[in-house]
Coordinates of C-alpha atoms in Angstrom, one line a residue:
M1134 CA 21.9 7.9 -40.9
A1135 CA 23.3 9.6 -37.9
T1136 CA 26.5 11.5 -38.3
T1137 CA 29.7 10.7 -36.3
Q1138 CA 29.4 12.3 -32.8
I1139 CA 32.7 14.1 -31.9
R1140 CA 33.4 14.6 -28.2
P1141 CA 36.9 16.0 -27.5
P1142 CA 38.7 14.0 -24.9
E1143 CA 41.5 15.1 -22.5
R1144 CA 44.2 17.0 -24.4
D1145 CA 47.5 15.3 -25.2
A1146 CA 50.6 16.1 -27.1
R1147 CA 50.0 14.0 -30.2
P1148 CA 47.3 13.2 -32.7
T1149 CA 44.7 10.8 -31.5
L1150 CA 42.9 8.3 -33.8
Y1151 CA 39.2 7.8 -33.4
P1152 CA 37.0 5.1 -35.0
H1153 CA 34.2 5.9 -37.5
R1154 CA 31.5 3.5 -38.4
D1155 CA 29.1 5.3 -40.6
P1156 CA 30.1 4.9 -44.3
Q1157 CA 27.5 7.5 -45.5
D1158 CA 28.8 10.1 -43.1
V1159 CA 32.4 9.4 -44.2
L1160 CA 31.6 9.6 -47.9
R1161 CA 29.6 12.8 -47.4
R1162 CA 32.6 14.4 -45.8
L1163 CA 35.1 13.1 -48.4
S1164 CA 32.9 14.4 -51.2
A1165 CA 34.1 17.9 -50.3
I1166 CA 37.5 16.9 -51.7
D1167 CA 37.6 17.8 -55.4
L1168 CA 40.4 15.3 -56.2
L1169 CA 38.3 12.4 -54.8
R1170 CA 35.1 13.6 -56.5
A1171 CA 37.0 13.6 -59.8
L1172 CA 37.5 9.8 -59.4
P1173 CA 34.9 7.1 -59.9
A1174 CA 32.7 6.9 -56.8
E1175 CA 32.0 3.2 -57.3
E1176 CA 35.8 2.6 -56.9
I1177 CA 36.8 5.2 -54.4
Q1178 CA 34.2 3.9 -51.9
E1179 CA 36.7 1.1 -51.0
L1180 CA 38.8 3.8 -49.2
V1181 CA 36.1 4.3 -46.5
P1182 CA 37.4 1.6 -44.1
R1183 CA 40.9 3.1 -44.4
V1184 CA 40.1 6.7 -43.8
E1185 CA 41.2 7.9 -40.3
L1186 CA 39.6 10.5 -38.1
L1187 CA 42.2 12.3 -36.0
R1188 CA 42.2 14.9 -33.2
I1189 CA 45.2 17.1 -33.3
P1190 CA 46.0 19.2 -30.2
P1191 CA 46.8 22.9 -30.6
G1192 CA 50.5 23.6 -31.4
T1193 CA 51.1 20.2 -32.9
R1194 CA 53.2 20.1 -36.1
F1195 CA 51.6 17.3 -38.2
I1196 CA 53.3 18.0 -41.6
D1197 CA 57.0 18.7 -41.9
E1198 CA 58.5 20.7 -44.7
G1199 CA 60.7 18.4 -46.9
G1200 CA 59.0 15.3 -45.4
V1201 CA 57.5 12.6 -47.5
G1202 CA 54.1 13.3 -49.0
D1203 CA 52.4 10.3 -47.4
A1204 CA 48.9 11.5 -46.7
L1205 CA 46.1 13.9 -47.5
Y1206 CA 44.3 15.8 -44.7
F1207 CA 40.8 17.2 -44.8
I1208 CA 40.1 19.6 -42.0
E1209 CA 36.7 19.0 -40.4
T1210 CA 36.9 21.7 -37.7
G1211 CA 39.7 24.0 -36.5
T1212 CA 42.4 26.3 -37.9
A1213 CA 45.9 25.4 -39.0
R1214 CA 48.8 27.7 -40.1
V1215 CA 51.2 27.0 -43.0
E1216 CA 54.8 28.0 -42.6
R1217 CA 57.5 27.8 -45.4
G1218 CA 61.2 28.1 -44.9
G1219 CA 62.2 31.5 -43.6
A1220 CA 59.1 33.2 -44.8
G1221 CA 57.1 32.4 -41.7
V1222 CA 53.4 32.0 -41.9
V1223 CA 52.2 32.0 -45.5
A1224 CA 48.6 30.9 -45.0
R1225 CA 46.0 29.8 -42.6
V1226 CA 43.4 27.1 -43.4
S1227 CA 40.3 26.1 -41.6
D1228 CA 37.1 24.1 -41.8
G1229 CA 36.6 22.3 -45.2
S1230 CA 40.2 22.8 -46.4
V1231 CA 42.4 20.1 -47.9
I1232 CA 46.1 19.9 -47.1
G1233 CA 48.6 17.7 -49.0
E1234 CA 46.3 16.8 -52.0
A1235 CA 49.4 16.5 -54.2
A1236 CA 50.6 13.6 -52.0
L1237 CA 48.0 11.3 -53.5
L1238 CA 49.0 12.3 -57.0
T1239 CA 52.8 12.4 -56.8
G1240 CA 54.1 11.7 -53.3
A1241 CA 56.5 14.6 -53.7
P1242 CA 58.2 16.1 -50.6
R1243 CA 56.2 18.5 -48.6
N1244 CA 56.9 22.2 -49.5
A1245 CA 55.7 23.6 -46.1
S1246 CA 55.1 22.7 -42.5
V1247 CA 51.7 22.8 -41.0
Y1248 CA 50.8 23.4 -37.4
A1249 CA 47.5 23.1 -35.5
E1250 CA 46.7 26.6 -34.4
T1251 CA 43.5 25.4 -32.6
E1252 CA 42.4 21.9 -31.8
L1253 CA 41.9 20.2 -35.2
W1254 CA 39.6 17.4 -36.2
V1255 CA 40.9 16.0 -39.5
W1256 CA 40.2 13.1 -41.9
R1257 CA 43.4 11.5 -43.0
I1258 CA 43.9 9.4 -46.2
A1259 CA 47.2 7.7 -46.3
K1260 CA 49.0 7.3 -49.7
A1261 CA 49.8 3.6 -49.2
P1262 CA 46.3 2.2 -49.1
F1263 CA 45.3 4.7 -51.8
D1264 CA 48.0 3.4 -54.1
E1265 CA 46.9 -0.2 -53.4
L1266 CA 43.4 0.6 -54.5
V1267 CA 44.6 2.4 -57.6
A1268 CA 46.8 -0.6 -58.5
R1269 CA 43.8 -3.0 -58.3
S1270 CA 41.5 -0.8 -60.4
P1271 CA 42.5 0.1 -64.0
N1272 CA 39.5 2.4 -64.2
L1273 CA 40.6 4.3 -61.1
R1274 CA 44.2 4.5 -62.4
R1275 CA 43.1 6.0 -65.7
A1276 CA 41.0 8.6 -63.9
L1277 CA 43.8 9.5 -61.6
E1278 CA 46.3 9.8 -64.5
D1279 CA 43.9 12.1 -66.3
V1280 CA 43.6 14.3 -63.2
A1281 CA 47.4 14.4 -62.8
A1282 CA 47.9 15.2 -66.5
R1283 CA 45.4 18.0 -66.5
R1284 CA 47.0 19.6 -63.4
A1285 CA 50.5 19.2 -64.9
Q1286 CA 49.5 21.1 -68.1
G1287 CA 47.4 23.7 -66.2
E1288 CA 44.2 22.6 -67.8
P1289 CA 40.9 23.0 -66.0
A1290 CA 39.6 19.9 -64.3
A1291 CA 36.8 18.0 -65.9
A1292 CA 33.3 18.7 -64.8
L1293 CA 32.7 17.2 -61.4
P1294 CA 29.5 15.3 -60.4
S1295 CA 27.5 16.9 -57.6
R1296 CA 28.4 15.9 -54.1
Q1297 CA 25.0 14.3 -53.6
F1298 CA 25.3 12.1 -56.8
W1299 CA 28.9 11.1 -56.0
V1300 CA 27.9 10.0 -52.5
A1301 CA 24.8 8.2 -53.8
T1302 CA 26.9 6.3 -56.4
A1303 CA 29.5 5.3 -53.8
L1304 CA 26.7 4.1 -51.4
H1305 CA 25.1 2.1 -54.2
A1306 CA 28.5 0.4 -54.9
L1307 CA 28.9 -0.4 -51.2
E1308 CA 25.5 -2.0 -51.2
A1309 CA 26.2 -3.9 -54.4
R1310 CA 29.4 -5.4 -53.1
S1311 CA 28.1 -6.4 -49.7
R1312 CA 28.1 -10.1 -48.9
G1313 CA 26.4 -12.3 -46.4
V1314 CA 22.8 -12.4 -45.1
R1315 CA 21.0 -9.0 -45.6
P1316 CA 18.3 -7.7 -43.3
W1317 CA 15.6 -8.3 -45.9
Q1318 CA 16.6 -11.9 -46.2
A1319 CA 16.2 -12.5 -42.5
L1320 CA 12.8 -10.8 -42.5
M1321 CA 11.8 -12.9 -45.5
A1322 CA 12.9 -16.1 -43.7
L1323 CA 10.7 -15.1 -40.7
G1324 CA 7.8 -14.6 -43.1
L1325 CA 8.3 -18.0 -44.6
L1326 CA 8.3 -19.6 -41.2
L1327 CA 5.0 -17.9 -40.4
W1328 CA 3.6 -19.1 -43.7
L1329 CA 4.7 -22.7 -43.0
A1330 CA 3.0 -22.4 -39.6
L1331 CA -0.2 -21.2 -41.3
F1332 CA 0.1 -24.0 -43.9
A1333 CA 0.4 -26.6 -41.1
N1334 CA -2.6 -25.1 -39.3
G1335 CA -4.7 -25.1 -42.4
R1336 CA -3.9 -28.8 -43.1
G1337 CA -4.6 -29.8 -39.5
F1338 CA -1.0 -30.7 -38.6
V1339 CA -1.1 -28.5 -35.5
A1340 CA -3.9 -27.4 -33.1
G1341 CA -6.3 -25.0 -34.7
M1342 CA -5.7 -21.2 -34.3
P1343 CA -8.5 -18.8 -33.7
T1344 CA -9.7 -16.8 -36.8
P1345 CA -8.4 -13.4 -35.6
A1346 CA -4.9 -14.9 -35.0
V1347 CA -4.9 -16.6 -38.4
T1348 CA -6.0 -13.3 -40.1
I1349 CA -3.2 -11.3 -38.4
L1350 CA -0.5 -14.0 -39.1
H1351 CA -1.6 -14.1 -42.8
L1352 CA -1.1 -10.3 -43.0
V1353 CA 2.3 -10.2 -41.3
S1354 CA 3.6 -13.2 -43.2
G1355 CA 2.4 -11.8 -46.5
L1356 CA 4.0 -8.4 -45.8
L1357 CA 7.4 -9.9 -44.9
L1358 CA 7.4 -12.2 -47.9
L1359 CA 6.3 -9.6 -50.4
Q1360 CA 9.1 -7.1 -49.3
G1361 CA 11.6 -10.0 -49.6
A1362 CA 10.3 -10.9 -53.1
C1363 CA 10.6 -7.2 -54.2
E1364 CA 14.2 -7.0 -52.9
A1365 CA 15.1 -10.3 -54.5
F1366 CA 13.8 -9.3 -57.9
L1367 CA 15.6 -5.9 -57.7
L1368 CA 18.9 -7.6 -56.8
G1369 CA 18.4 -10.3 -59.5
V1370 CA 17.8 -7.7 -62.2
E1371 CA 20.9 -5.6 -61.1
R1372 CA 23.0 -8.7 -61.3
F1373 CA 21.6 -9.7 -64.6
G1374 CA 22.1 -6.2 -65.9
A1375 CA 25.8 -6.4 -64.8
R1376 CA 26.1 -9.7 -66.7
R1377 CA 24.5 -8.2 -69.8
R1378 CA 26.2 -4.8 -69.4
W1379 CA 22.9 -2.9 -69.3
D1380 CA 23.0 0.8 -68.6
G1381 CA 21.3 2.2 -65.5
F1382 CA 18.1 3.3 -67.3
I1383 CA 17.4 -0.2 -68.7
A1384 CA 18.3 -2.0 -65.5
G1385 CA 16.2 0.5 -63.5
T1386 CA 13.2 0.2 -65.8
V1387 CA 13.3 -3.7 -65.9
G1388 CA 13.8 -3.8 -62.1
S1389 CA 10.9 -1.5 -61.5
L1390 CA 8.6 -3.6 -63.7
L1391 CA 9.7 -7.0 -62.4
S1392 CA 9.5 -5.8 -58.7
T1393 CA 5.8 -5.4 -59.2
L1394 CA 5.3 -9.1 -59.9
P1395 CA 4.4 -9.7 -56.2
E1396 CA 1.5 -7.3 -56.7
F1397 CA 0.2 -9.3 -59.6
V1398 CA 0.3 -12.5 -57.5
V1399 CA -1.6 -10.7 -54.8
I1400 CA -4.3 -9.6 -57.3
A1401 CA -4.4 -13.2 -58.8
F1402 CA -5.2 -14.7 -55.3
L1403 CA -7.7 -11.9 -54.5
V1404 CA -9.6 -12.5 -57.8
R1405 CA -10.2 -16.1 -56.6
V1406 CA -11.4 -14.9 -53.2
E1407 CA -13.5 -11.9 -54.2
P1408 CA -13.2 -10.3 -57.7
L1409 CA -14.6 -7.0 -56.6
A1410 CA -12.0 -6.8 -53.8
A1411 CA -9.3 -7.4 -56.4
F1412 CA -10.5 -4.6 -58.6
V1413 CA -10.9 -2.1 -55.7
T1414 CA -7.5 -3.0 -54.4
A1415 CA -5.9 -2.2 -57.8
V1416 CA -7.7 1.1 -58.2
V1417 CA -7.1 2.3 -54.6
A1418 CA -3.4 1.5 -55.1
I1419 CA -3.4 4.2 -57.7
F1420 CA -4.7 6.7 -55.2
N1421 CA -2.2 5.5 -52.6
N1422 CA 0.7 5.9 -55.0
A1423 CA -0.4 9.3 -56.0
L1424 CA -0.4 10.3 -52.3
I1425 CA 3.1 8.8 -51.9
F1426 CA 4.3 10.9 -54.8
S1427 CA 2.9 14.1 -53.4
L1428 CA 4.2 13.4 -49.9
Y1429 CA 7.6 12.4 -51.2
S1430 CA 7.8 15.8 -53.0
F1431 CA 8.2 17.5 -49.6
F1432 CA 11.5 15.6 -49.1
L1433 CA 13.2 16.7 -52.3
P1434 CA 15.9 19.4 -51.9
K1435 CA 14.8 22.7 -53.3
D1436 CA 16.9 25.3 -55.0
R1437 CA 17.0 29.0 -54.0
S1438 CA 13.7 29.6 -55.7
G1439 CA 12.2 26.8 -53.7
A1440 CA 11.8 24.3 -56.6
F1441 CA 13.1 20.9 -57.6
A1442 CA 13.9 20.3 -61.3
M1443 CA 12.0 17.3 -62.7
P1444 CA 13.8 14.7 -64.8
R1445 CA 13.2 15.5 -68.5
S1446 CA 11.9 12.0 -69.5
L1447 CA 9.5 12.1 -66.6
T1448 CA 8.0 15.4 -67.5
V1449 CA 7.7 14.6 -71.3
A1450 CA 6.7 11.0 -71.5
G1451 CA 5.1 11.1 -68.0
G1452 CA 2.9 14.0 -69.0
E1453 CA 1.6 12.1 -72.0
I1454 CA 0.8 9.0 -70.1
L1455 CA -1.0 11.1 -67.4
I1456 CA -3.3 12.6 -70.1
A1457 CA -4.1 9.1 -71.5
G1458 CA -4.8 7.7 -68.0
G1459 CA -7.0 10.6 -67.0
A1460 CA -9.0 10.4 -70.2
I1461 CA -9.5 6.6 -70.1
A1462 CA -10.6 6.7 -66.5
L1463 CA -13.1 9.5 -67.2
I1464 CA -14.5 7.8 -70.3
V1465 CA -15.1 4.5 -68.4
G1466 CA -16.5 6.4 -65.4
L1467 CA -19.0 8.4 -67.5
V1468 CA -20.1 5.3 -69.4
M1469 CA -20.7 3.6 -66.1
M1470 CA -22.8 6.5 -64.8
I1471 CA -24.9 6.5 -68.0
L1472 CA -25.5 2.8 -67.8
H1473 CA -26.4 3.0 -64.2
A1474 CA -28.9 5.8 -64.9
G1475 CA -30.5 3.7 -67.6
G1476 CA -30.9 0.8 -65.2
E1477 CA -30.7 -1.9 -67.8
V1478 CA -27.0 -2.7 -67.5
T1479 CA -25.8 -3.2 -64.0
V1480 CA -22.4 -4.8 -64.5
L1481 CA -19.3 -4.5 -66.7
D1482 CA -19.0 -8.1 -68.0
R1483 CA -16.2 -10.2 -69.3
F1484 CA -15.8 -8.6 -72.8
D1485 CA -16.1 -5.1 -71.4
L1486 CA -13.3 -5.8 -68.9
I1487 CA -11.0 -7.5 -71.4
G1488 CA -11.5 -4.6 -73.9
I1489 CA -10.6 -2.0 -71.3
A1490 CA -7.6 -4.0 -70.1
T1491 CA -6.3 -4.4 -73.6
I1492 CA -6.4 -0.7 -74.3
L1493 CA -4.6 0.1 -71.1
I1494 CA -1.8 -2.5 -71.6
V1495 CA -1.2 -1.4 -75.2
T1496 CA -1.0 2.2 -74.2
F1497 CA 1.6 1.4 -71.5
G1498 CA 3.7 -0.6 -73.9
Y1499 CA 3.9 2.4 -76.3
Y1500 CA 4.6 4.6 -73.3
L1501 CA 7.7 2.5 -72.4
Y1502 CA 8.8 2.6 -76.1
T1503 CA 8.5 6.4 -76.1
L1504 CA 10.2 6.8 -72.8
M1505 CA 13.2 4.9 -74.1
Q1506 CA 13.3 7.1 -77.2
Y1507 CA 13.4 10.2 -75.1
Y1508 CA 16.1 8.7 -73.0
G1509 CA 18.0 7.7 -76.1
E1510 CA 18.2 11.3 -77.2
G1511 CA 20.7 11.8 -74.4
L1512 CA 19.1 15.0 -73.1
D1513 CA 18.3 13.6 -69.6
D1514 CA 20.5 14.7 -66.7
R1515 CA 22.8 11.8 -66.0
E1516 CA 22.2 12.2 -62.3
S1517 CA 18.4 11.5 -62.7
V1518 CA 18.9 7.9 -63.8
P1519 CA 20.4 4.9 -61.8
P1520 CA 24.1 4.2 -62.3
D1521 CA 25.1 1.3 -64.6
P1522 CA 25.1 -1.9 -62.6
R1523 CA 28.3 -3.5 -63.8
P1524 CA 30.8 -0.8 -62.5
L1525 CA 29.0 -0.8 -59.2
G1526 CA 30.3 -4.3 -58.6
Y1527 CA 27.1 -6.5 -58.7
D1528 CA 27.9 -10.2 -58.8
P1529 CA 27.3 -11.2 -62.5
H1530 CA 27.5 -15.0 -61.9
L1531 CA 24.5 -16.9 -63.3
R1532 CA 24.1 -19.0 -60.2
G1533 CA 23.5 -16.0 -58.0
I1534 CA 21.1 -14.5 -60.5
L1535 CA 19.0 -17.6 -60.7
W1536 CA 19.0 -17.9 -56.9
M1537 CA 17.7 -14.3 -56.5
F1538 CA 14.9 -14.8 -59.1
A1539 CA 13.9 -18.2 -57.5
L1540 CA 13.8 -16.4 -54.1
G1541 CA 11.6 -13.7 -55.7
V1542 CA 9.2 -16.2 -57.2
L1543 CA 8.9 -18.1 -54.0
G1544 CA 8.3 -14.9 -51.9
A1545 CA 5.8 -13.6 -54.5
Y1546 CA 3.8 -16.8 -54.5
C1547 CA 3.8 -17.5 -50.8
G1548 CA 3.3 -13.8 -50.0
G1549 CA 0.4 -13.5 -52.5
E1550 CA -1.2 -16.7 -51.0
A1551 CA -0.8 -15.2 -47.5
I1552 CA -2.5 -11.9 -48.5
G1553 CA -5.2 -13.9 -50.2
G1554 CA -5.7 -15.9 -47.0
F1555 CA -5.9 -12.6 -45.1
A1556 CA -8.6 -11.3 -47.4
E1557 CA -10.6 -14.6 -47.1
S1558 CA -10.3 -14.6 -43.3
A1559 CA -11.2 -10.9 -43.1
L1560 CA -14.1 -11.0 -45.6
S1561 CA -15.6 -14.4 -44.8
G1562 CA -14.4 -15.3 -41.4
L1563 CA -14.6 -11.9 -39.7
G1564 CA -17.2 -10.2 -42.0
W1565 CA -15.2 -7.1 -42.7
P1566 CA -16.7 -4.8 -45.4
T1567 CA -15.1 -5.2 -48.9
I1568 CA -14.1 -1.6 -49.6
P1569 CA -12.1 -0.9 -46.4
T1570 CA -10.5 -4.3 -46.6
A1571 CA -9.5 -3.7 -50.2
A1572 CA -8.1 -0.3 -49.2
M1573 CA -5.9 -2.0 -46.6
L1574 CA -4.8 -4.6 -49.1
A1575 CA -3.9 -1.9 -51.6
F1576 CA -1.2 -0.6 -49.3
F1577 CA 0.4 -4.0 -48.8
A1578 CA 0.1 -4.9 -52.5
G1579 CA 2.0 -1.7 -53.3
I1580 CA 4.9 -2.4 -50.9
S1581 CA 7.3 -2.7 -53.8
E1582 CA 7.0 0.9 -54.8
I1583 CA 7.6 2.0 -51.3
I1584 CA 10.7 -0.1 -51.0
I1585 CA 12.2 1.2 -54.3
V1586 CA 11.5 4.8 -53.4
Y1587 CA 13.0 4.3 -49.9
K1588 CA 16.1 2.6 -51.1
S1589 CA 16.8 5.3 -53.7
H1590 CA 16.2 8.2 -51.4
R1591 CA 18.3 6.7 -48.6
R1592 CA 21.3 6.5 -51.1
G1593 CA 20.6 10.1 -52.3
E1594 CA 19.3 9.1 -55.8
L1595 CA 16.5 11.6 -55.6
G1596 CA 15.6 11.8 -59.3
V1597 CA 15.5 8.0 -59.3
A1598 CA 13.3 7.9 -56.3
L1599 CA 10.9 10.5 -57.7
S1600 CA 10.7 8.6 -61.0
N1601 CA 9.9 5.4 -59.2
A1602 CA 7.2 7.1 -57.1
F1603 CA 5.7 8.3 -60.4
G1604 CA 6.2 4.9 -62.1
G1605 CA 4.5 3.1 -59.2
M1606 CA 1.3 5.0 -60.0
T1607 CA 1.4 4.5 -63.8
Q1608 CA 2.3 0.9 -63.5
V1609 CA -0.7 0.2 -61.3
M1610 CA -3.0 2.1 -63.7
F1611 CA -1.7 0.5 -66.9
L1612 CA -0.5 -2.9 -65.8
L1613 CA -1.9 -4.0 -62.4
M1614 CA -5.5 -2.8 -62.9
P1615 CA -5.8 -4.2 -66.4
F1616 CA -4.4 -7.5 -65.1
A1617 CA -7.2 -7.6 -62.5
L1618 CA -9.7 -6.8 -65.2
L1619 CA -8.2 -9.5 -67.6
M1620 CA -8.3 -12.2 -64.9
I1621 CA -11.9 -11.4 -63.9
G1622 CA -13.0 -11.3 -67.6
I1623 CA -11.1 -14.5 -68.5
L1624 CA -12.5 -16.4 -65.5
G1625 CA -16.0 -15.1 -66.5
I1626 CA -15.6 -16.6 -70.0
A1627 CA -14.3 -19.8 -68.4
G1628 CA -17.6 -20.3 -66.6
G1629 CA -17.1 -18.4 -63.4
G1630 CA -20.5 -17.0 -63.6
A1631 CA -21.9 -13.6 -62.5
A1632 CA -19.4 -13.3 -59.7
Y1633 CA -16.7 -12.5 -62.3
T1634 CA -18.0 -9.1 -63.3
I1635 CA -17.7 -5.6 -61.9
P1636 CA -20.9 -4.2 -60.5
I1637 CA -21.9 -0.7 -61.6
N1638 CA -22.7 1.1 -58.4
V1639 CA -21.8 4.3 -56.5
T1640 CA -18.5 2.9 -55.3
T1641 CA -17.2 1.6 -58.6
M1642 CA -18.3 4.7 -60.5
L1643 CA -16.6 6.9 -58.0
L1644 CA -13.4 4.8 -58.2
M1645 CA -13.2 5.5 -61.9
V1646 CA -14.4 9.0 -62.1
L1647 CA -12.2 10.2 -59.3
L1648 CA -9.1 8.9 -61.1
F1649 CA -9.5 11.7 -63.5
P1650 CA -8.6 14.5 -61.0
V1651 CA -5.7 12.4 -59.8
F1652 CA -4.1 12.3 -63.2
Y1653 CA -5.2 15.8 -64.2
A1654 CA -3.8 17.5 -61.0
L1655 CA -0.5 15.7 -61.2
H1656 CA -0.1 16.6 -64.9
Q1657 CA -0.8 20.2 -64.3
Y1658 CA 1.7 20.4 -61.4
M1659 CA 4.4 18.6 -63.5
E1660 CA 3.9 20.8 -66.5
Q1661 CA 4.2 24.0 -64.6
E1662 CA 7.8 25.1 -65.3
K1663 CA 8.9 21.4 -65.1
Q1664 CA 9.5 21.8 -61.4
L1665 CA 8.0 20.8 -58.1
T1666 CA 7.7 23.1 -55.1
N1667 CA 6.4 22.6 -51.6
L1668 CA 3.3 24.5 -52.6
D1669 CA 2.8 22.0 -55.3
A1670 CA 3.3 19.2 -52.8
V1671 CA 0.7 20.7 -50.4
G1672 CA -1.8 21.1 -53.2
M1673 CA -1.4 17.6 -54.5
T1674 CA -1.6 16.1 -51.0
G1675 CA -4.7 18.0 -50.2
I1676 CA -6.4 16.9 -53.4
Y1677 CA -5.5 13.2 -53.0
V1678 CA -6.5 13.2 -49.3
L1679 CA -9.9 14.8 -50.2
L1680 CA -10.4 12.3 -53.0
L1681 CA -9.7 9.4 -50.6
Y1682 CA -12.0 10.9 -48.0
F1683 CA -15.0 11.1 -50.4
L1684 CA -14.2 7.7 -51.8
F1685 CA -14.5 5.9 -48.5
T1686 CA -17.2 8.0 -46.9
S1687 CA -19.7 7.8 -49.8
P1688 CA -22.5 5.3 -49.6
S1689 CA -21.9 2.1 -51.7

């Protein structure tokens, strides 16, 4: 988000109040105040609308010795001098300094006067609205009493959260407590209107649309509905988590899994249209998510050594699942190559597909169990997992939860049907080749991972965003792809015929064999000192781009 633009107006003789509209910018500036950062971010964020931005002309006395301690001032830019009694100037304070912090704790009389030595831009927090907020929040009141008691006894302050984590939690709380129609709901409504128009066109209720227009509208409608379904499921899980008092790790894990439901619906519709396209879409989504992970690594803040520390559970349990994924993909790919060389077996049939799918799903189930065990040890950095949903202020009422889940199911079904219609129009009506079409579908089917990563990064929850970027890849490998294989295998058993198999050819062999370097490279980079650097990101990006290039330029 853009920061507040400050343009000094004509000078006057008194402080001038200026509006501010960017909550993220305000919270980022307030995070420099240790007193505020010692208080719960999910509660203190309610101060944002009441914080004032002031311009104070040079020479103005804005704090009087002996006066009432009615506000805290945070200096954005400029220099002020502090004078006490007959001692004259006792200190000078400038950018980033806090004046009158004790006012919010005790309201005691001012012990010095403060003058603007240069033009000052300050953020002012009045004691009255601060006291109102404390009175409404027992949690905030207890935290404030603890800070006051520590200071009175000369004890060191409790460990403060990082400024980034504090701001991220406050922004999450702002988002959780927002009411009214959200942008994603408006976009989802637009997608539903397009879907209804396509439904009417397909039933002959309106004049027939040309095939290219139908294809494009199916794609746009599906994309809007799928993003809406993902958002609805995420919000529904957070509200349910607040109702059940889940911690952030459980709520985040369940939300990440449930938000992939639209992808399963897309695959289900694709299997009915073209089984091979469904399989290719699922596998290519793994490559896409690996590329997203590597590209996102560039945006992570690095320390002085140029590295970003990985969340512990991700490096431990994640490394284990990468080994399993790479080994399974390599085994299946090598077997396909041997069968292809022999010439007698030309497809993976129903029982092959169901067997592979079962192994993948069981492996993922145990991975989740192991992940929760690692997290339960309490050795993870608290800032690498999402905050608990209940303190954030999510609405826990059952009616709202059911409404969100119903909206998610509606969006997933209609969006999946629209993407299936796009695939049918593209493959049958326009004659597009299967592999490039499936690659395009893989991007749209994986929109949920992109949404989760974007939302987490925008709030500043970088560890959460990185974990979700990684989780998107493993969930596709161990859930979405086996789901496609299971559907194809089951429909083959149900009498679907030879169409419900996976042909063993150059393309399908490459898809499986090239998954091995995807998992191997990521595992090696993650294991190296448990950190990611820009060099790692460059290496991973180059590897994944090269794999995609050979995948889509090789003859089928």
